[in-house]
mmCIF file of C-alpha atoms in Angstrom:
data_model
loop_
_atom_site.group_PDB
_atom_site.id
_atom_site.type_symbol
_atom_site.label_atom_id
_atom_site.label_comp_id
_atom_site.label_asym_id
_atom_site.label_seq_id
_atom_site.Cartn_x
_atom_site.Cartn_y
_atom_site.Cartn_z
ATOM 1 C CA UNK S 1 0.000 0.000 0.000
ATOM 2 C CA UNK S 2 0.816 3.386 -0.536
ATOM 3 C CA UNK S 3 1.605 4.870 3.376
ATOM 4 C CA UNK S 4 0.487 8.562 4.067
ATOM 5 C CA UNK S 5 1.691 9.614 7.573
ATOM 6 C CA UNK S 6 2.988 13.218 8.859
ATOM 7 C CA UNK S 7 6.552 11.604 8.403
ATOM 8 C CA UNK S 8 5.620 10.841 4.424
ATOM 9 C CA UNK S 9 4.128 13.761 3.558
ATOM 10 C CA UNK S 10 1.060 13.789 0.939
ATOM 11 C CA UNK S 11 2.791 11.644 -1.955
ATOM 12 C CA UNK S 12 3.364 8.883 1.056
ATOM 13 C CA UNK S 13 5.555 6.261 0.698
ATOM 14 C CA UNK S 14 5.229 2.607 -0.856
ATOM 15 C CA UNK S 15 5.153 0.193 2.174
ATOM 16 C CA UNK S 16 7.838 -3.244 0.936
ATOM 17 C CA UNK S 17 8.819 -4.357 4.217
ATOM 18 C CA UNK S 18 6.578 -5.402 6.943
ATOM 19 C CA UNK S 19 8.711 -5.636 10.654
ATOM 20 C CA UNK S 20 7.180 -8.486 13.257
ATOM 21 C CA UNK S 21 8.451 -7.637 16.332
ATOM 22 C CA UNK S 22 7.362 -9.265 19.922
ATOM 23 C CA UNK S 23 4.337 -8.169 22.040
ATOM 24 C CA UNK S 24 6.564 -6.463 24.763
ATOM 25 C CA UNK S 25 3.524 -4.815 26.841
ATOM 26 C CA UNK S 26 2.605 -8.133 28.271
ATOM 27 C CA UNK S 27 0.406 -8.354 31.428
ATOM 28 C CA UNK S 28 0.974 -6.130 34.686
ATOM 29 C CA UNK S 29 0.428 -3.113 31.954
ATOM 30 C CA UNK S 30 -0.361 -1.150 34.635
ATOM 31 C CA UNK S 31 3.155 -1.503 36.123
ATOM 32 C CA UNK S 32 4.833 -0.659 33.049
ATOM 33 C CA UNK S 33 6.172 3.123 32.275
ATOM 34 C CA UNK S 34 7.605 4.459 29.053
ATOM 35 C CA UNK S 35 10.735 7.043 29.102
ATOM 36 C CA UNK S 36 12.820 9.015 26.079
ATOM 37 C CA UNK S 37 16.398 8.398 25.967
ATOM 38 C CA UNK S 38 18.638 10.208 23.209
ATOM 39 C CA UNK S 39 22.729 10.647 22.672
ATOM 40 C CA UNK S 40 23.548 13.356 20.212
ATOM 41 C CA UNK S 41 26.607 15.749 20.187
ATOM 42 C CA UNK S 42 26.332 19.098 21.673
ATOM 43 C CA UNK S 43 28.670 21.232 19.099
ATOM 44 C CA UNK S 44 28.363 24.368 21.587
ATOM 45 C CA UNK S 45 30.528 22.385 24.455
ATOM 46 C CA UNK S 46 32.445 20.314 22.428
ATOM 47 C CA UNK S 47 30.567 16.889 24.257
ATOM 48 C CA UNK S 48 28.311 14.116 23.905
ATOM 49 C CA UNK S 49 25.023 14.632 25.825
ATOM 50 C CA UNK S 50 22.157 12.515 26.854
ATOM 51 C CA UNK S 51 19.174 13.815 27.072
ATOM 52 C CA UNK S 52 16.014 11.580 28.629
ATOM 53 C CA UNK S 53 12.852 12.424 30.527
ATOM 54 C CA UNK S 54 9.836 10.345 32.303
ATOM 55 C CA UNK S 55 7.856 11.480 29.288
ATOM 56 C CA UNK S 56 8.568 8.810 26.867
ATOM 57 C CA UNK S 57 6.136 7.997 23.536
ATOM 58 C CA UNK S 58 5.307 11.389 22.914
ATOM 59 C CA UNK S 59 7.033 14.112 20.943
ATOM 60 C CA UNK S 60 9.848 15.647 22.597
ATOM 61 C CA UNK S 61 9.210 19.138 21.108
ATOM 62 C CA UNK S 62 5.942 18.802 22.581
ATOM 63 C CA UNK S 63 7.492 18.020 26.194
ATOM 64 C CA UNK S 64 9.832 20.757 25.952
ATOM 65 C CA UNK S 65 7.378 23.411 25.076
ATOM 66 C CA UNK S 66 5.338 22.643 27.287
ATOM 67 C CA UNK S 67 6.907 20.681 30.369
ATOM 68 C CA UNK S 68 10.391 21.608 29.788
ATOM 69 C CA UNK S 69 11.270 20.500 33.908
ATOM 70 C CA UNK S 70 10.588 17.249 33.099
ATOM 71 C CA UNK S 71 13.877 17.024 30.637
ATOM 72 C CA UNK S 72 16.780 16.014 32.057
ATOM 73 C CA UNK S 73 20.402 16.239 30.631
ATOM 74 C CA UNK S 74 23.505 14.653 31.331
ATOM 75 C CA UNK S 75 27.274 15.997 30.008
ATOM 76 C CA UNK S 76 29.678 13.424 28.857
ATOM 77 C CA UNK S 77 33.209 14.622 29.038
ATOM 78 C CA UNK S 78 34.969 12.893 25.362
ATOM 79 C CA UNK S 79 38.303 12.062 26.977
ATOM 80 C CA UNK S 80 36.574 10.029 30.070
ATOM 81 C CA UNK S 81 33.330 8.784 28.708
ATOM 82 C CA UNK S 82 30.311 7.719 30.764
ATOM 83 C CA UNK S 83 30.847 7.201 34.394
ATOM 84 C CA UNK S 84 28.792 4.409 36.417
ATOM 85 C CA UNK S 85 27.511 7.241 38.802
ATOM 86 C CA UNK S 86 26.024 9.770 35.481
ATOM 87 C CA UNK S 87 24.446 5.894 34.416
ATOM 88 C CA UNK S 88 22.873 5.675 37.995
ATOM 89 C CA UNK S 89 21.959 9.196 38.239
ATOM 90 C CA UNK S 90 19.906 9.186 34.953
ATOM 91 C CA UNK S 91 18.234 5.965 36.187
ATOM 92 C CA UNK S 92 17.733 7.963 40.056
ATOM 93 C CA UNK S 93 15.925 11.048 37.884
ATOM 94 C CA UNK S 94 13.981 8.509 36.283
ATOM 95 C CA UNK S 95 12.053 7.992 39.623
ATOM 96 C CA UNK S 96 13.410 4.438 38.997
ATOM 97 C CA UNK S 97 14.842 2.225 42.386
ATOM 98 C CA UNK S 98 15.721 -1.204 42.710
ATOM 99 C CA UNK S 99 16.223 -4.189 39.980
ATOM 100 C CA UNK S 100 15.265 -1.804 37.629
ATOM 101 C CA UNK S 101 17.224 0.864 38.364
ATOM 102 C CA UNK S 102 20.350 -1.297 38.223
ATOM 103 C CA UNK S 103 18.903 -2.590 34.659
ATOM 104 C CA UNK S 104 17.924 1.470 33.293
ATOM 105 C CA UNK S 105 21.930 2.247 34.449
ATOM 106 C CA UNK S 106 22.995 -1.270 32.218
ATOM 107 C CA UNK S 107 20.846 -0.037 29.482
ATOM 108 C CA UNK S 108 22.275 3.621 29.653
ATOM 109 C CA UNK S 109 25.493 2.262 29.230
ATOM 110 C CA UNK S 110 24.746 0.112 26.627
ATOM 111 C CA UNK S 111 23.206 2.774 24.650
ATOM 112 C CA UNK S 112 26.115 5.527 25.366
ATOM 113 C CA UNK S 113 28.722 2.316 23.950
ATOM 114 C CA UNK S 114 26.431 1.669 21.035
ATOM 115 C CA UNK S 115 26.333 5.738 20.027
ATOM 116 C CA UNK S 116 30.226 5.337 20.155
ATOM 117 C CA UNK S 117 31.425 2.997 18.530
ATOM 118 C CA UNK S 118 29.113 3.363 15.714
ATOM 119 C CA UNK S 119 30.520 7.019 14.700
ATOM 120 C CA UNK S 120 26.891 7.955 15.157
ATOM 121 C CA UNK S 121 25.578 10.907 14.830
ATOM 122 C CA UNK S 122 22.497 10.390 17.154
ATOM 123 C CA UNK S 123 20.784 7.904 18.551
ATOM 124 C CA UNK S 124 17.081 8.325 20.119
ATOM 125 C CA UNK S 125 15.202 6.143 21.922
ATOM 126 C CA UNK S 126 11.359 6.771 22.403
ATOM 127 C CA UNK S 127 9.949 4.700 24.218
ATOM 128 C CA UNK S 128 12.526 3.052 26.799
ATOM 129 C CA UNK S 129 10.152 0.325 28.187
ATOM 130 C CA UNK S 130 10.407 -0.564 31.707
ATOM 131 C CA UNK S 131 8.304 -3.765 31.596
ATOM 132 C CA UNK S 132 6.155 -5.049 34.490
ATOM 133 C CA UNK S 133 8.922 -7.186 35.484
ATOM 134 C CA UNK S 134 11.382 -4.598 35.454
ATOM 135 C CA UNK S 135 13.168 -5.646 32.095
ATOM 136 C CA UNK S 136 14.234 -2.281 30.371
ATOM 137 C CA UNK S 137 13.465 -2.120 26.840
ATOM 138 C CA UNK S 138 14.149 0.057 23.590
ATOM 139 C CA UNK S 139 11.033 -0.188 21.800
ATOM 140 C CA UNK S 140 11.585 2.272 18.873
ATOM 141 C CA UNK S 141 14.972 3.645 17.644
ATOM 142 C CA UNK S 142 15.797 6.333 15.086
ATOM 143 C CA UNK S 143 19.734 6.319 14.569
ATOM 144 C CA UNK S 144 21.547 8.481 12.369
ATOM 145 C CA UNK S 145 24.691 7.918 11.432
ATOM 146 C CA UNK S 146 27.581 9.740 10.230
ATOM 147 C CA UNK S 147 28.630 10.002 6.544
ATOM 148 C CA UNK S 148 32.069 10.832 7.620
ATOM 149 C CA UNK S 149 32.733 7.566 9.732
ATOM 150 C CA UNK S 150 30.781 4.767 7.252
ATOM 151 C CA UNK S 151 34.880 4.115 5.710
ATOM 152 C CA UNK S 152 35.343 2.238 9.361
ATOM 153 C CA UNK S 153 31.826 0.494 8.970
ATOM 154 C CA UNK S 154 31.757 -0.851 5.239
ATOM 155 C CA UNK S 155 29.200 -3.352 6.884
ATOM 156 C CA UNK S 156 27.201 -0.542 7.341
ATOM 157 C CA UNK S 157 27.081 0.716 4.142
ATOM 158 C CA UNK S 158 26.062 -2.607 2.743
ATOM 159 C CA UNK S 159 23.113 -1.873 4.612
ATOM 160 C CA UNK S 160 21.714 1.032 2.962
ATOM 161 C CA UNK S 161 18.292 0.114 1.389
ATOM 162 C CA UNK S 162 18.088 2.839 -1.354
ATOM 163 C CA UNK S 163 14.205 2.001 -2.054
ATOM 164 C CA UNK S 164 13.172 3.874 1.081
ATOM 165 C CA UNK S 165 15.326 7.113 -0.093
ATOM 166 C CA UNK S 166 14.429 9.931 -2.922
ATOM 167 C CA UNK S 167 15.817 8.246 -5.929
ATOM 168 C CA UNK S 168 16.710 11.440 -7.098
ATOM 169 C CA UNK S 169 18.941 12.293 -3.668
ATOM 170 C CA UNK S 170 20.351 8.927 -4.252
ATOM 171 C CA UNK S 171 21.411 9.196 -8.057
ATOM 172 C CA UNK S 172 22.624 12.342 -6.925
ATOM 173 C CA UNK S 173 24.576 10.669 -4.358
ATOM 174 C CA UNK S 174 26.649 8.779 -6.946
ATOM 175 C CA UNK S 175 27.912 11.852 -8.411
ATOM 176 C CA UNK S 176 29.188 12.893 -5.550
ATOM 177 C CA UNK S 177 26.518 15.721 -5.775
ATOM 178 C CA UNK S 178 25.172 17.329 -2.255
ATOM 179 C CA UNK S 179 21.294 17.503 -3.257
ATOM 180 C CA UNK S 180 18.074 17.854 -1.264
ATOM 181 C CA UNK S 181 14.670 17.613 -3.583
ATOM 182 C CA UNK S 182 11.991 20.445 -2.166
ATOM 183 C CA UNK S 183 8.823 21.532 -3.726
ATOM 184 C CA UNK S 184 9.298 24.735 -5.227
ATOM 185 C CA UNK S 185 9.494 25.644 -9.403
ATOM 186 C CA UNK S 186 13.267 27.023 -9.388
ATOM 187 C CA UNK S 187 16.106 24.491 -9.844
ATOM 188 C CA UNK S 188 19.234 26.177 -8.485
ATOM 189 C CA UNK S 189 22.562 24.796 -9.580
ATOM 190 C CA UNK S 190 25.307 26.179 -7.052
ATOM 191 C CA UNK S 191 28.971 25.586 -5.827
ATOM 192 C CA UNK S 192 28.888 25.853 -1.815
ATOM 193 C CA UNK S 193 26.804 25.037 1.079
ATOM 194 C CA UNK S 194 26.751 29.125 2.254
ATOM 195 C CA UNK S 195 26.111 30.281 -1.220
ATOM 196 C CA UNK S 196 23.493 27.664 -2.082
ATOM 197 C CA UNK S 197 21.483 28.699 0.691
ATOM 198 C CA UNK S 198 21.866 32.719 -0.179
ATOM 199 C CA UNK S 199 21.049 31.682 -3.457
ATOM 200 C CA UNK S 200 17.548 29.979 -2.323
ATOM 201 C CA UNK S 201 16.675 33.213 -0.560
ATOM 202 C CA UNK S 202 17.295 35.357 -3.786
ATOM 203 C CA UNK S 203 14.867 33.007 -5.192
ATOM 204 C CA UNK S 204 12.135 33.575 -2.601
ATOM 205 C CA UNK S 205 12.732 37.168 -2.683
ATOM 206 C CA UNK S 206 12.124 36.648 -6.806
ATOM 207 C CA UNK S 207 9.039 35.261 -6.312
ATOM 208 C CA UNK S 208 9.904 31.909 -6.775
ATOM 209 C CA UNK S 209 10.066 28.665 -4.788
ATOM 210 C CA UNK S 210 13.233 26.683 -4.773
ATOM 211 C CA UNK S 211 12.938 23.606 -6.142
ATOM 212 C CA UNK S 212 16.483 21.664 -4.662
ATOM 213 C CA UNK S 213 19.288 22.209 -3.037
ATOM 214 C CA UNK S 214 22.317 21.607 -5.099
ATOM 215 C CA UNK S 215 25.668 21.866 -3.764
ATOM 216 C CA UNK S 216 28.052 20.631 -6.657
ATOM 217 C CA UNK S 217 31.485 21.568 -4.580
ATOM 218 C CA UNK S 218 34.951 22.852 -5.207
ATOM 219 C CA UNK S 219 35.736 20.527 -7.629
ATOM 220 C CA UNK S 220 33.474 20.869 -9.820
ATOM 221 C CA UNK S 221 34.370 19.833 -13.762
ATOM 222 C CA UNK S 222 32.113 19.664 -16.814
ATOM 223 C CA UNK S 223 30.654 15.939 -15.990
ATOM 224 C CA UNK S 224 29.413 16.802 -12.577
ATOM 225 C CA UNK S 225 27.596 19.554 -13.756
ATOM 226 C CA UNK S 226 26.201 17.753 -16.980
ATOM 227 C CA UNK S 227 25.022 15.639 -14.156
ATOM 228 C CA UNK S 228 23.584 18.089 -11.643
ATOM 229 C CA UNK S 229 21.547 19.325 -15.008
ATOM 230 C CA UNK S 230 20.165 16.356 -15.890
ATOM 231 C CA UNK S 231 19.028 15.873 -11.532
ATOM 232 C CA UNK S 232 17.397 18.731 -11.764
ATOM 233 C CA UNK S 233 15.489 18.739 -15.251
ATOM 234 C CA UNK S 234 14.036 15.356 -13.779
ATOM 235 C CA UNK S 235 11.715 17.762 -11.962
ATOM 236 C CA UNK S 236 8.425 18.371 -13.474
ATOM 237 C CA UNK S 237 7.777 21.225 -11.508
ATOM 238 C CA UNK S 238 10.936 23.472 -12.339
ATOM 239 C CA UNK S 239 9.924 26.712 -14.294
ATOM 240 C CA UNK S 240 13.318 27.829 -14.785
ATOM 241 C CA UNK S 241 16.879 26.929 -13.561
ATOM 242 C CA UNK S 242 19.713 29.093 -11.475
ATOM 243 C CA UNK S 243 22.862 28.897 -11.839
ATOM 244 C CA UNK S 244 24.911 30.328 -9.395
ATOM 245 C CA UNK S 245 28.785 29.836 -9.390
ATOM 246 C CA UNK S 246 31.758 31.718 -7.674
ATOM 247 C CA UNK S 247 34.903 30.614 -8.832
ATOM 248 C CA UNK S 248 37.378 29.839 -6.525
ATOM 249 C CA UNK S 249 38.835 26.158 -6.691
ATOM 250 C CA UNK S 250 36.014 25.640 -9.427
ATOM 251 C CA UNK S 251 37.057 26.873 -12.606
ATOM 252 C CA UNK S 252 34.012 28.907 -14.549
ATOM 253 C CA UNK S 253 34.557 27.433 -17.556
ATOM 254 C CA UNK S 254 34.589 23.922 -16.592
ATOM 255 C CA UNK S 255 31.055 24.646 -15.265
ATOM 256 C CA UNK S 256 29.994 26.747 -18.792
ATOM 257 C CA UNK S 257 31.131 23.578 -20.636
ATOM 258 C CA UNK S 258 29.195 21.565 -18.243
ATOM 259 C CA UNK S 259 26.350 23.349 -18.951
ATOM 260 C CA UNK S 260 26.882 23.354 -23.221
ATOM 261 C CA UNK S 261 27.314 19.585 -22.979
ATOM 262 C CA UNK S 262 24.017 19.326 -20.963
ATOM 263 C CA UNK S 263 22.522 21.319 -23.096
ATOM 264 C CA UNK S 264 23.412 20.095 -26.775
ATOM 265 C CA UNK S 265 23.223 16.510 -24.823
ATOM 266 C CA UNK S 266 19.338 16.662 -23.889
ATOM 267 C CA UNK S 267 18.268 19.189 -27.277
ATOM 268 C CA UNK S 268 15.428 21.558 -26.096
ATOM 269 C CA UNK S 269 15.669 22.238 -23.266
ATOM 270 C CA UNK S 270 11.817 23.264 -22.006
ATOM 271 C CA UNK S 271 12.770 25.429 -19.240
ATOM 272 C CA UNK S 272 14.769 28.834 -19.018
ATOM 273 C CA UNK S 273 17.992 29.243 -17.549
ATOM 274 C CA UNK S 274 19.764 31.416 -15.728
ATOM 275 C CA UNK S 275 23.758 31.428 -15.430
ATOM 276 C CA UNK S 276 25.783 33.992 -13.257
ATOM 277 C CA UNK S 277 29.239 33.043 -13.031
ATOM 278 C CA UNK S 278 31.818 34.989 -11.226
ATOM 279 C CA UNK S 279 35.496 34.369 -10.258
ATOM 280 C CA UNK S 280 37.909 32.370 -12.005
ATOM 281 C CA UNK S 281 38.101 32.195 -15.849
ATOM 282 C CA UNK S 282 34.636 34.215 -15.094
ATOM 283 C CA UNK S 283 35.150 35.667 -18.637
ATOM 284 C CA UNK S 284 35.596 33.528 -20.248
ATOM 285 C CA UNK S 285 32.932 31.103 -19.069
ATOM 286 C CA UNK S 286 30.894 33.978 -20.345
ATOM 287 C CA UNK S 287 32.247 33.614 -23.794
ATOM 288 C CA UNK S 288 31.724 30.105 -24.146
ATOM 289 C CA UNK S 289 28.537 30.577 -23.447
ATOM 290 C CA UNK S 290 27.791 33.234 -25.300
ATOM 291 C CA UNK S 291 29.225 31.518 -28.753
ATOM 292 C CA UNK S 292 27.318 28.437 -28.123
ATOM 293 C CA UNK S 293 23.972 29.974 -29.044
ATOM 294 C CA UNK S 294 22.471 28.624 -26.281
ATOM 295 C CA UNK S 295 19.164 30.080 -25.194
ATOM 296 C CA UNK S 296 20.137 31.408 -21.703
ATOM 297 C CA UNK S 297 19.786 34.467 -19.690
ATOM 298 C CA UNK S 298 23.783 35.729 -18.420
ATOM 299 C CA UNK S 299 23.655 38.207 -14.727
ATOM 300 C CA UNK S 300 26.936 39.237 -13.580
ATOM 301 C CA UNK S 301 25.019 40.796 -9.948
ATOM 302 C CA UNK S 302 23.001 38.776 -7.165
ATOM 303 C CA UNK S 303 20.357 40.995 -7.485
ATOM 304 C CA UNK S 304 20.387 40.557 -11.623
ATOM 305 C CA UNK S 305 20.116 37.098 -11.470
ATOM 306 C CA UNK S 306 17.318 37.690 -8.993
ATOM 307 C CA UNK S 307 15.532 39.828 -11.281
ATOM 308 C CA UNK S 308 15.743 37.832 -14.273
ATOM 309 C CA UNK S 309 14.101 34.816 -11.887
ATOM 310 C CA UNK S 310 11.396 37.230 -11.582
ATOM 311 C CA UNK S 311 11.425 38.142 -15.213
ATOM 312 C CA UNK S 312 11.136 34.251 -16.662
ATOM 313 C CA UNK S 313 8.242 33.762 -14.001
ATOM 314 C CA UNK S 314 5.623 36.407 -15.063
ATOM 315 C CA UNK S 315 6.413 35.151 -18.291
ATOM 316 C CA UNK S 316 5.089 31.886 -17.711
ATOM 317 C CA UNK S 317 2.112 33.113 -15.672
#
């Protein structure tokens, strides 16, 4: 079936795996109590940080906003790691005594270990079960892991099931392109993170809704751009395309050729385009362009570029 949820959005997702798992909320319900649990990294100290509350199930945003005393957070220092008495203390705030709070301090620990030597990025548990016989359980687990440690865990990477990702995001992936699919009718084709995101509010400010985010890095040559074209002209919904370069370890003119080859490569091309291109060899990128006849709009300002966004959109109204 085709899944609709708040985590799907409207198009909802195609279900292909179904997940049996065991009937944990057995009888003695009544004595049973549900608690959140997460590990993430706190970039402002520098440390790893758990963060749990008695509020388990539910939203944390909700908890916070509205009983933010019942969240509880615990600092772990990197160079010592989690100490039996932080373990104990979480399980103490948890209002838990006894077997289980000897088994919510094993659990902690077990969790904090797993976070670690995963190279995770974050790991949230909601609920932690605390059965009627005391048994402490993760019920539901999102884990996120980090990009930048999956060379240590190749067995990880095996892992990846690329039928529950955008297959867009994931061609994308194998040109080593940094794209994000949103709903808006301007494709925007840009080389850095900072830029890409200045570049999407230029857009808004045009009028216009952008319709990716496409980071195609420093290195940029002629085939990852070709590529980055053809991602976004996937799209049905892009009106007209941005492209936004600063040259500084990217050479303009790889990225005009990129864009020629694209274009000759696919023949008409349905949808405007918009190239400003600034920085190294920015002149003659422009040439290139210029003598290929394409049918493009050139801006040398922000605020050009912004205007000609503007300008293709009324066109098309």
């Amino acid at each position: 079936m085709q899944l609709i949820t708040a985590q799907t959005g409207p198009e909802g997702k195609l279900v292909s795996k179904v997940l049996v798992a065991q009937d944990v909320y057995y009888p003695g319900e009544s004595e049973t109590k549900e608690y959140y649990m997460s590990v993430l990294l706190d970039r402002a100290k520098g440390r790893n940080i758990i963060v749990y509350s008695t509020e388990g199930g539910m939203d944390i945003e909700h908890v916070a906003e509205h009983t933010p005393e019942l969240i509880y957070k615990e600092e772990i220092d990197p160079l010592i790691g989690l100490r039996p008495f932080q373990a104990s203390r979480i399980a103490y705030n948890l209002g838990l005594s006894g077997v289980a709070m000897k088994e919510m301090s094993k659990f902690v620990t077990a969790l904090y270990r797993a976070y670690e030597e995963t190279d995770s990025a974050m790991f949230e548990i909601n609920p932690v079960l605390k059965t009627s016989d005391n048994q402490i359980l993760a019920v539901d687990a999102k884990v996120n892991l980090d990009d930048n440690g999956l060379f240590r865990h190749k067995d990880y990477a095996a892992m990846r099931d690329e039928s529950e990702e955008d297959p867009m995001e994931v061609e994308a992936s194998k040109s080593n392109l940094n794209f994000v699919k949103l709903d808006g009718n301007v494709g925007c084709m840009v080389n850095g993170a900072g830029l890409a995101m200045a570049t999407m509010d230029i857009i808004k400010i045009a009028g216009g809704e952008p319709a990716n985010f496409l980071d195609v890095g420093g290195t940029a040559n002629a085939q990852t751009v070709k590529a980055a074209f053809n991602l976004i002209l996937q799209d049905p919904n892009v009106k007209a395309i941005l492209i936004n370069i600063f040259g500084g370890i990217v050479r303009c003119d790889r990225v005009a050729q990129g864009v020629i080859d694209a274009y000759q490569e696919l023949g008409n091309i349905r949808v405007p385009i918009i190239v400003r291109l600034q920085g190294t060899n920015a002149v003659e990128a422009k040439k290139l362009i210029d003598d290929s006849g394409l049918q493009v709009y050139s801006a040398i300002l922000l605020k050009e570029a912004a205007d000609l966004v503007t300008k293709v959109l009324e066109e098309q109204a």
